[in-house]
PDB file of C-alpha atoms in Angstrom:
ATOM      1  CA  UNK A 113     123.327  79.894 105.932  1.00 39.00           C
ATOM      2  CA  UNK A 114     122.533  83.206 104.244  1.00 47.00           C
ATOM      3  CA  UNK A 115     124.503  86.094 105.758  1.00 55.00           C
ATOM      4  CA  UNK A 116     122.572  88.854 107.503  1.00 62.00           C
ATOM      5  CA  UNK A 117     122.985  92.306 106.037  1.00 68.00           C
ATOM      6  CA  UNK A 118     121.878  95.658 107.329  1.00 74.00           C
ATOM      7  CA  UNK A 119     119.177  97.519 105.433  1.00 79.00           C
ATOM      8  CA  UNK A 120     120.506  99.275 102.350  1.00 83.00           C
ATOM      9  CA  UNK A 121     119.320 102.126 100.153  1.00 87.00           C
ATOM     10  CA  UNK A 122     119.380  99.611  97.288  1.00 86.00           C
ATOM     11  CA  UNK A 123     116.855  97.227  98.907  1.00 86.00           C
ATOM     12  CA  UNK A 124     113.713  98.883  97.459  1.00 88.00           C
ATOM     13  CA  UNK A 125     115.169  98.439  93.921  1.00 88.00           C
ATOM     14  CA  UNK A 126     116.224  94.811  94.389  1.00 87.00           C
ATOM     15  CA  UNK A 127     113.406  93.368  92.272  1.00 87.00           C
ATOM     16  CA  UNK A 128     114.182  95.732  89.416  1.00 88.00           C
ATOM     17  CA  UNK A 129     117.867  94.785  89.560  1.00 88.00           C
ATOM     18  CA  UNK A 130     117.016  91.095  89.692  1.00 86.00           C
ATOM     19  CA  UNK A 131     114.702  91.341  86.710  1.00 87.00           C
ATOM     20  CA  UNK A 132     117.232  93.282  84.627  1.00 86.00           C
ATOM     21  CA  UNK A 133     120.111  90.923  85.497  1.00 85.00           C
ATOM     22  CA  UNK A 134     117.921  87.930  84.592  1.00 83.00           C
ATOM     23  CA  UNK A 135     117.060  89.446  81.202  1.00 85.00           C
ATOM     24  CA  UNK A 136     120.647  90.515  80.464  1.00 84.00           C
ATOM     25  CA  UNK A 137     123.331  89.013  82.751  1.00 80.00           C
ATOM     26  CA  UNK A 138     126.014  91.209  81.138  1.00 81.00           C
ATOM     27  CA  UNK A 139     124.236  94.502  81.764  1.00 86.00           C
ATOM     28  CA  UNK A 140     126.792  97.055  83.032  1.00 88.00           C
ATOM     29  CA  UNK A 141     126.383  98.199  86.621  1.00 88.00           C
ATOM     30  CA  UNK A 142     126.543 101.809  85.422  1.00 90.00           C
ATOM     31  CA  UNK A 143     123.383 101.215  83.329  1.00 89.00           C
ATOM     32  CA  UNK A 144     121.629  99.677  86.346  1.00 90.00           C
ATOM     33  CA  UNK A 145     122.743 102.640  88.439  1.00 91.00           C
ATOM     34  CA  UNK A 146     121.241 105.121  85.948  1.00 92.00           C
ATOM     35  CA  UNK A 147     117.978 103.109  85.818  1.00 90.00           C
ATOM     36  CA  UNK A 148     117.426 102.947  89.580  1.00 91.00           C
ATOM     37  CA  UNK A 149     118.552 106.562  89.971  1.00 90.00           C
ATOM     38  CA  UNK A 150     115.673 107.489  87.636  1.00 92.00           C
ATOM     39  CA  UNK A 151     113.371 105.460  89.928  1.00 91.00           C
ATOM     40  CA  UNK A 152     114.439 107.508  92.954  1.00 90.00           C
ATOM     41  CA  UNK A 153     117.639 105.818  94.224  1.00 89.00           C
ATOM     42  CA  UNK A 154     119.686 108.324  96.237  1.00 90.00           C
ATOM     43  CA  UNK A 155     122.807 106.246  96.926  1.00 88.00           C
ATOM     44  CA  UNK A 156     126.142 106.158  95.103  1.00 89.00           C
ATOM     45  CA  UNK A 157     127.548 103.846  92.434  1.00 89.00           C
ATOM     46  CA  UNK A 158     129.969 102.216  94.915  1.00 89.00           C
ATOM     47  CA  UNK A 159     127.036 101.195  97.131  1.00 88.00           C
ATOM     48  CA  UNK A 160     125.374  99.498  94.155  1.00 87.00           C
ATOM     49  CA  UNK A 161     128.642  97.725  93.216  1.00 85.00           C
ATOM     50  CA  UNK A 162     129.006  96.416  96.779  1.00 86.00           C
ATOM     51  CA  UNK A 163     125.370  95.288  96.855  1.00 84.00           C
ATOM     52  CA  UNK A 164     125.707  93.331  93.620  1.00 84.00           C
ATOM     53  CA  UNK A 165     129.138  91.887  94.539  1.00 81.00           C
ATOM     54  CA  UNK A 166     127.713  90.554  97.810  1.00 77.00           C
ATOM     55  CA  UNK A 167     125.082  88.705  95.765  1.00 74.00           C
ATOM     56  CA  UNK A 168     122.222  90.521  97.443  1.00 72.00           C
ATOM     57  CA  UNK A 169     120.554  91.472  94.166  1.00 72.00           C
ATOM     58  CA  UNK A 170     120.347  87.833  93.051  1.00 69.00           C
ATOM     59  CA  UNK A 171     119.519  86.033  96.294  1.00 62.00           C
ATOM     60  CA  UNK A 172     116.071  84.512  96.728  1.00 52.00           C
ATOM     61  CA  UNK A 173     115.768  85.431 100.367  1.00 50.00           C
ATOM     62  CA  UNK A 174     114.590  88.907 101.294  1.00 51.00           C
ATOM     63  CA  UNK A 175     116.947  90.592 103.752  1.00 59.00           C
ATOM     64  CA  UNK A 176     114.723  92.353 106.236  1.00 72.00           C
ATOM     65  CA  UNK A 177     115.074  92.592 109.970  1.00 74.00           C
ATOM     66  CA  UNK A 178     112.290  91.627 112.345  1.00 79.00           C
ATOM     67  CA  UNK A 179     112.224  95.211 113.624  1.00 85.00           C
ATOM     68  CA  UNK A 180     111.766  96.621 110.103  1.00 85.00           C
ATOM     69  CA  UNK A 181     109.036  94.099 109.318  1.00 85.00           C
ATOM     70  CA  UNK A 182     107.239  94.990 112.562  1.00 89.00           C
ATOM     71  CA  UNK A 183     107.490  98.683 111.716  1.00 91.00           C
ATOM     72  CA  UNK A 184     106.030  98.033 108.253  1.00 90.00           C
ATOM     73  CA  UNK A 185     103.174  95.978 109.722  1.00 91.00           C
ATOM     74  CA  UNK A 186     102.354  98.712 112.245  1.00 91.00           C
ATOM     75  CA  UNK A 187     102.500 101.578 109.733  1.00 91.00           C
ATOM     76  CA  UNK A 188      99.257 102.900 108.263  1.00 89.00           C
ATOM     77  CA  UNK A 189      98.858 101.265 104.841  1.00 86.00           C
ATOM     78  CA  UNK A 190      98.440 104.663 103.105  1.00 88.00           C
ATOM     79  CA  UNK A 191     101.818 105.773 104.547  1.00 89.00           C
ATOM     80  CA  UNK A 192     103.710 102.810 103.044  1.00 87.00           C
ATOM     81  CA  UNK A 193     105.565 103.101  99.754  1.00 86.00           C
ATOM     82  CA  UNK A 194     104.352 100.886  96.902  1.00 84.00           C
ATOM     83  CA  UNK A 195     107.407  98.602  97.043  1.00 81.00           C
ATOM     84  CA  UNK A 196     106.911  98.169 100.809  1.00 85.00           C
ATOM     85  CA  UNK A 197     103.271  97.174 100.192  1.00 87.00           C
ATOM     86  CA  UNK A 198     104.447  94.419  97.850  1.00 85.00           C
ATOM     87  CA  UNK A 199     107.206  93.257 100.196  1.00 84.00           C
ATOM     88  CA  UNK A 200     104.853  93.250 103.175  1.00 87.00           C
ATOM     89  CA  UNK A 201     102.269  91.255 101.219  1.00 87.00           C
ATOM     90  CA  UNK A 202     104.884  88.648 100.199  1.00 85.00           C
ATOM     91  CA  UNK A 203     106.251  88.336 103.725  1.00 84.00           C
ATOM     92  CA  UNK A 204     102.882  88.085 105.452  1.00 85.00           C
ATOM     93  CA  UNK A 205     101.720  85.444 102.972  1.00 85.00           C
ATOM     94  CA  UNK A 206     104.883  83.397 103.621  1.00 80.00           C
ATOM     95  CA  UNK A 207     103.381  81.494 106.549  1.00 83.00           C
ATOM     96  CA  UNK A 208      99.940  81.122 108.145  1.00 86.00           C
ATOM     97  CA  UNK A 209     101.022  82.697 111.450  1.00 89.00           C
ATOM     98  CA  UNK A 210     102.206  85.861 109.682  1.00 89.00           C
ATOM     99  CA  UNK A 211      98.934  86.035 107.748  1.00 90.00           C
ATOM    100  CA  UNK A 212      96.946  85.748 110.990  1.00 93.00           C
ATOM    101  CA  UNK A 213      99.140  88.313 112.727  1.00 92.00           C
ATOM    102  CA  UNK A 214      98.765  90.840 109.892  1.00 91.00           C
ATOM    103  CA  UNK A 215      94.983  90.360 109.910  1.00 93.00           C
ATOM    104  CA  UNK A 216      94.777  90.858 113.684  1.00 95.00           C
ATOM    105  CA  UNK A 217      96.934  93.999 113.495  1.00 94.00           C
ATOM    106  CA  UNK A 218      94.768  95.523 110.739  1.00 92.00           C
ATOM    107  CA  UNK A 219      91.571  94.718 112.648  1.00 94.00           C
ATOM    108  CA  UNK A 220      92.944  96.161 115.894  1.00 94.00           C
ATOM    109  CA  UNK A 221      94.074  99.340 114.097  1.00 93.00           C
ATOM    110  CA  UNK A 222      90.457  99.985 113.090  1.00 92.00           C
ATOM    111  CA  UNK A 223      89.496  99.999 116.781  1.00 92.00           C
ATOM    112  CA  UNK A 224      91.851 102.909 117.473  1.00 90.00           C
ATOM    113  CA  UNK A 225      89.396 105.389 115.951  1.00 90.00           C
ATOM    114  CA  UNK A 226      86.878 106.068 118.750  1.00 92.00           C
ATOM    115  CA  UNK A 227      83.385 104.760 117.963  1.00 91.00           C
ATOM    116  CA  UNK A 228      80.471 103.650 120.153  1.00 91.00           C
ATOM    117  CA  UNK A 229      80.439 100.122 118.653  1.00 92.00           C
ATOM    118  CA  UNK A 230      84.119  99.487 119.415  1.00 93.00           C
ATOM    119  CA  UNK A 231      83.377  97.829 122.789  1.00 93.00           C
ATOM    120  CA  UNK A 232      81.656  94.893 121.065  1.00 94.00           C
ATOM    121  CA  UNK A 233      84.274  94.871 118.306  1.00 95.00           C
ATOM    122  CA  UNK A 234      87.014  94.627 120.962  1.00 95.00           C
ATOM    123  CA  UNK A 235      85.323  91.587 122.526  1.00 95.00           C
ATOM    124  CA  UNK A 236      85.120  89.938 119.112  1.00 95.00           C
ATOM    125  CA  UNK A 237      88.771  90.778 118.392  1.00 95.00           C
ATOM    126  CA  UNK A 238      89.936  89.271 121.703  1.00 95.00           C
ATOM    127  CA  UNK A 239      87.921  86.101 121.029  1.00 95.00           C
ATOM    128  CA  UNK A 240      89.413  85.771 117.533  1.00 95.00           C
ATOM    129  CA  UNK A 241      92.965  86.317 118.799  1.00 94.00           C
ATOM    130  CA  UNK A 242      92.584  83.702 121.524  1.00 94.00           C
ATOM    131  CA  UNK A 243      91.438  81.182 118.903  1.00 93.00           C
ATOM    132  CA  UNK A 244      94.804  81.509 117.106  1.00 92.00           C
ATOM    133  CA  UNK A 245      98.174  80.101 118.113  1.00 90.00           C
ATOM    134  CA  UNK A 246      99.946  83.441 118.686  1.00 90.00           C
ATOM    135  CA  UNK A 247     101.165  83.456 122.329  1.00 90.00           C
ATOM    136  CA  UNK A 248     102.468  87.060 122.313  1.00 90.00           C
ATOM    137  CA  UNK A 249      99.068  88.324 121.237  1.00 92.00           C
ATOM    138  CA  UNK A 250      97.473  86.222 123.985  1.00 93.00           C
ATOM    139  CA  UNK A 251      99.638  88.119 126.509  1.00 93.00           C
ATOM    140  CA  UNK A 252      98.508  91.401 124.908  1.00 94.00           C
ATOM    141  CA  UNK A 253      94.838  90.418 125.255  1.00 95.00           C
ATOM    142  CA  UNK A 254      95.399  89.567 128.939  1.00 95.00           C
ATOM    143  CA  UNK A 255      96.719  93.111 129.421  1.00 94.00           C
ATOM    144  CA  UNK A 256      93.640  94.504 127.665  1.00 94.00           C
ATOM    145  CA  UNK A 257      91.443  92.433 129.976  1.00 93.00           C
ATOM    146  CA  UNK A 258      93.211  93.781 133.094  1.00 95.00           C
ATOM    147  CA  UNK A 259      92.503  97.386 132.039  1.00 94.00           C
ATOM    148  CA  UNK A 260      89.180  96.674 130.350  1.00 92.00           C
ATOM    149  CA  UNK A 261      87.375  99.848 131.520  1.00 93.00           C
ATOM    150  CA  UNK A 262      90.201 102.170 130.446  1.00 92.00           C
ATOM    151  CA  UNK A 263      90.596 100.404 127.084  1.00 93.00           C
ATOM    152  CA  UNK A 264      86.876 100.543 126.322  1.00 94.00           C
ATOM    153  CA  UNK A 265      86.800 104.236 127.288  1.00 93.00           C
ATOM    154  CA  UNK A 266      89.729 104.934 124.947  1.00 91.00           C
ATOM    155  CA  UNK A 267      88.078 103.036 122.066  1.00 93.00           C
ATOM    156  CA  UNK A 268      84.597 104.529 122.476  1.00 94.00           C
ATOM    157  CA  UNK A 269      84.999 108.098 123.807  1.00 93.00           C
ATOM    158  CA  UNK A 270      86.341 111.040 121.792  1.00 90.00           C
ATOM    159  CA  UNK A 271      88.449 112.335 124.714  1.00 88.00           C
ATOM    160  CA  UNK A 272      92.219 112.123 124.976  1.00 85.00           C
ATOM    161  CA  UNK A 273      94.644 112.631 127.840  1.00 84.00           C
ATOM    162  CA  UNK A 274      97.347 113.661 125.357  1.00 87.00           C
ATOM    163  CA  UNK A 275      97.310 117.368 126.330  1.00 89.00           C
ATOM    164  CA  UNK A 276      97.573 116.464 130.029  1.00 90.00           C
ATOM    165  CA  UNK A 277     100.522 114.158 129.351  1.00 92.00           C
ATOM    166  CA  UNK A 278     102.134 116.960 127.338  1.00 91.00           C
ATOM    167  CA  UNK A 279     101.896 119.337 130.295  1.00 89.00           C
ATOM    168  CA  UNK A 280     103.353 116.659 132.610  1.00 90.00           C
ATOM    169  CA  UNK A 281     106.283 116.125 130.245  1.00 92.00           C
ATOM    170  CA  UNK A 282     106.930 119.867 129.999  1.00 89.00           C
ATOM    171  CA  UNK A 283     106.813 120.252 133.800  1.00 87.00           C
ATOM    172  CA  UNK A 284     109.286 117.387 134.305  1.00 88.00           C
ATOM    173  CA  UNK A 285     111.617 118.849 131.660  1.00 88.00           C
ATOM    174  CA  UNK A 286     111.642 122.254 133.404  1.00 86.00           C
ATOM    175  CA  UNK A 287     112.278 120.592 136.793  1.00 85.00           C
ATOM    176  CA  UNK A 288     115.204 118.618 135.291  1.00 86.00           C
ATOM    177  CA  UNK A 289     116.664 121.801 133.801  1.00 86.00           C
ATOM    178  CA  UNK A 290     116.795 123.282 137.310  1.00 84.00           C
ATOM    179  CA  UNK A 291     118.635 120.155 138.510  1.00 80.00           C
ATOM    180  CA  UNK A 292     116.295 119.845 141.504  1.00 73.00           C
ATOM    181  CA  UNK A 293     117.840 122.918 143.205  1.00 78.00           C
ATOM    182  CA  UNK A 294     114.826 125.216 142.994  1.00 72.00           C
ATOM    183  CA  UNK A 295     111.675 125.004 145.047  1.00 82.00           C
ATOM    184  CA  UNK A 296     108.038 124.817 144.013  1.00 85.00           C
ATOM    185  CA  UNK A 297     107.690 128.631 143.823  1.00 87.00           C
ATOM    186  CA  UNK A 298     110.349 128.996 141.106  1.00 87.00           C
ATOM    187  CA  UNK A 299     109.000 125.986 139.210  1.00 85.00           C
ATOM    188  CA  UNK A 300     105.510 127.527 139.325  1.00 87.00           C
ATOM    189  CA  UNK A 301     106.818 130.866 137.984  1.00 87.00           C
ATOM    190  CA  UNK A 302     108.763 129.224 135.164  1.00 86.00           C
ATOM    191  CA  UNK A 303     105.687 127.213 134.102  1.00 85.00           C
ATOM    192  CA  UNK A 304     103.366 130.243 134.218  1.00 88.00           C
ATOM    193  CA  UNK A 305     105.827 132.450 132.308  1.00 87.00           C
ATOM    194  CA  UNK A 306     106.739 129.702 129.796  1.00 76.00           C
TER     195      UNK A 306
END
């Protein structure tokens, strides 16, 4: 069993290290350190030594947590670094379920920009998701079905309740700061003066 490691600052440079160590197995770690530092590595030499001594630079298996992979899949593609694009592509192509999941996520992300045709696109998306064997997405589609009117309004109308939610959050924060000891009159004054 391959040990599980936490994410490291060296991870984005793993392929470079692997390639260099394949070409020249005797390459000094100091040379590798200088090379990846020029590529943007911000860690220290000891971190690189530890990484290589653990065998992480040479292992075939990518060490990435499910949480980090999910975050990469849910990030806008233009906000991902180039090495994360490559890693994400390799990981999503690793099995058919991951490929389907990545496709469904990308398609759903397009629906988040309000447009009049999104109601029909949502129906199509739900139908496509239900045709795949991804039970967690099936549960998500059931939730969309339960709140169909609200979801369609969010996907088709240019309005947002974000400002209202911001005011609610601010009001609750002020009430918490007063530890529940002040009445409505003081809360009202603090909100109006704030």
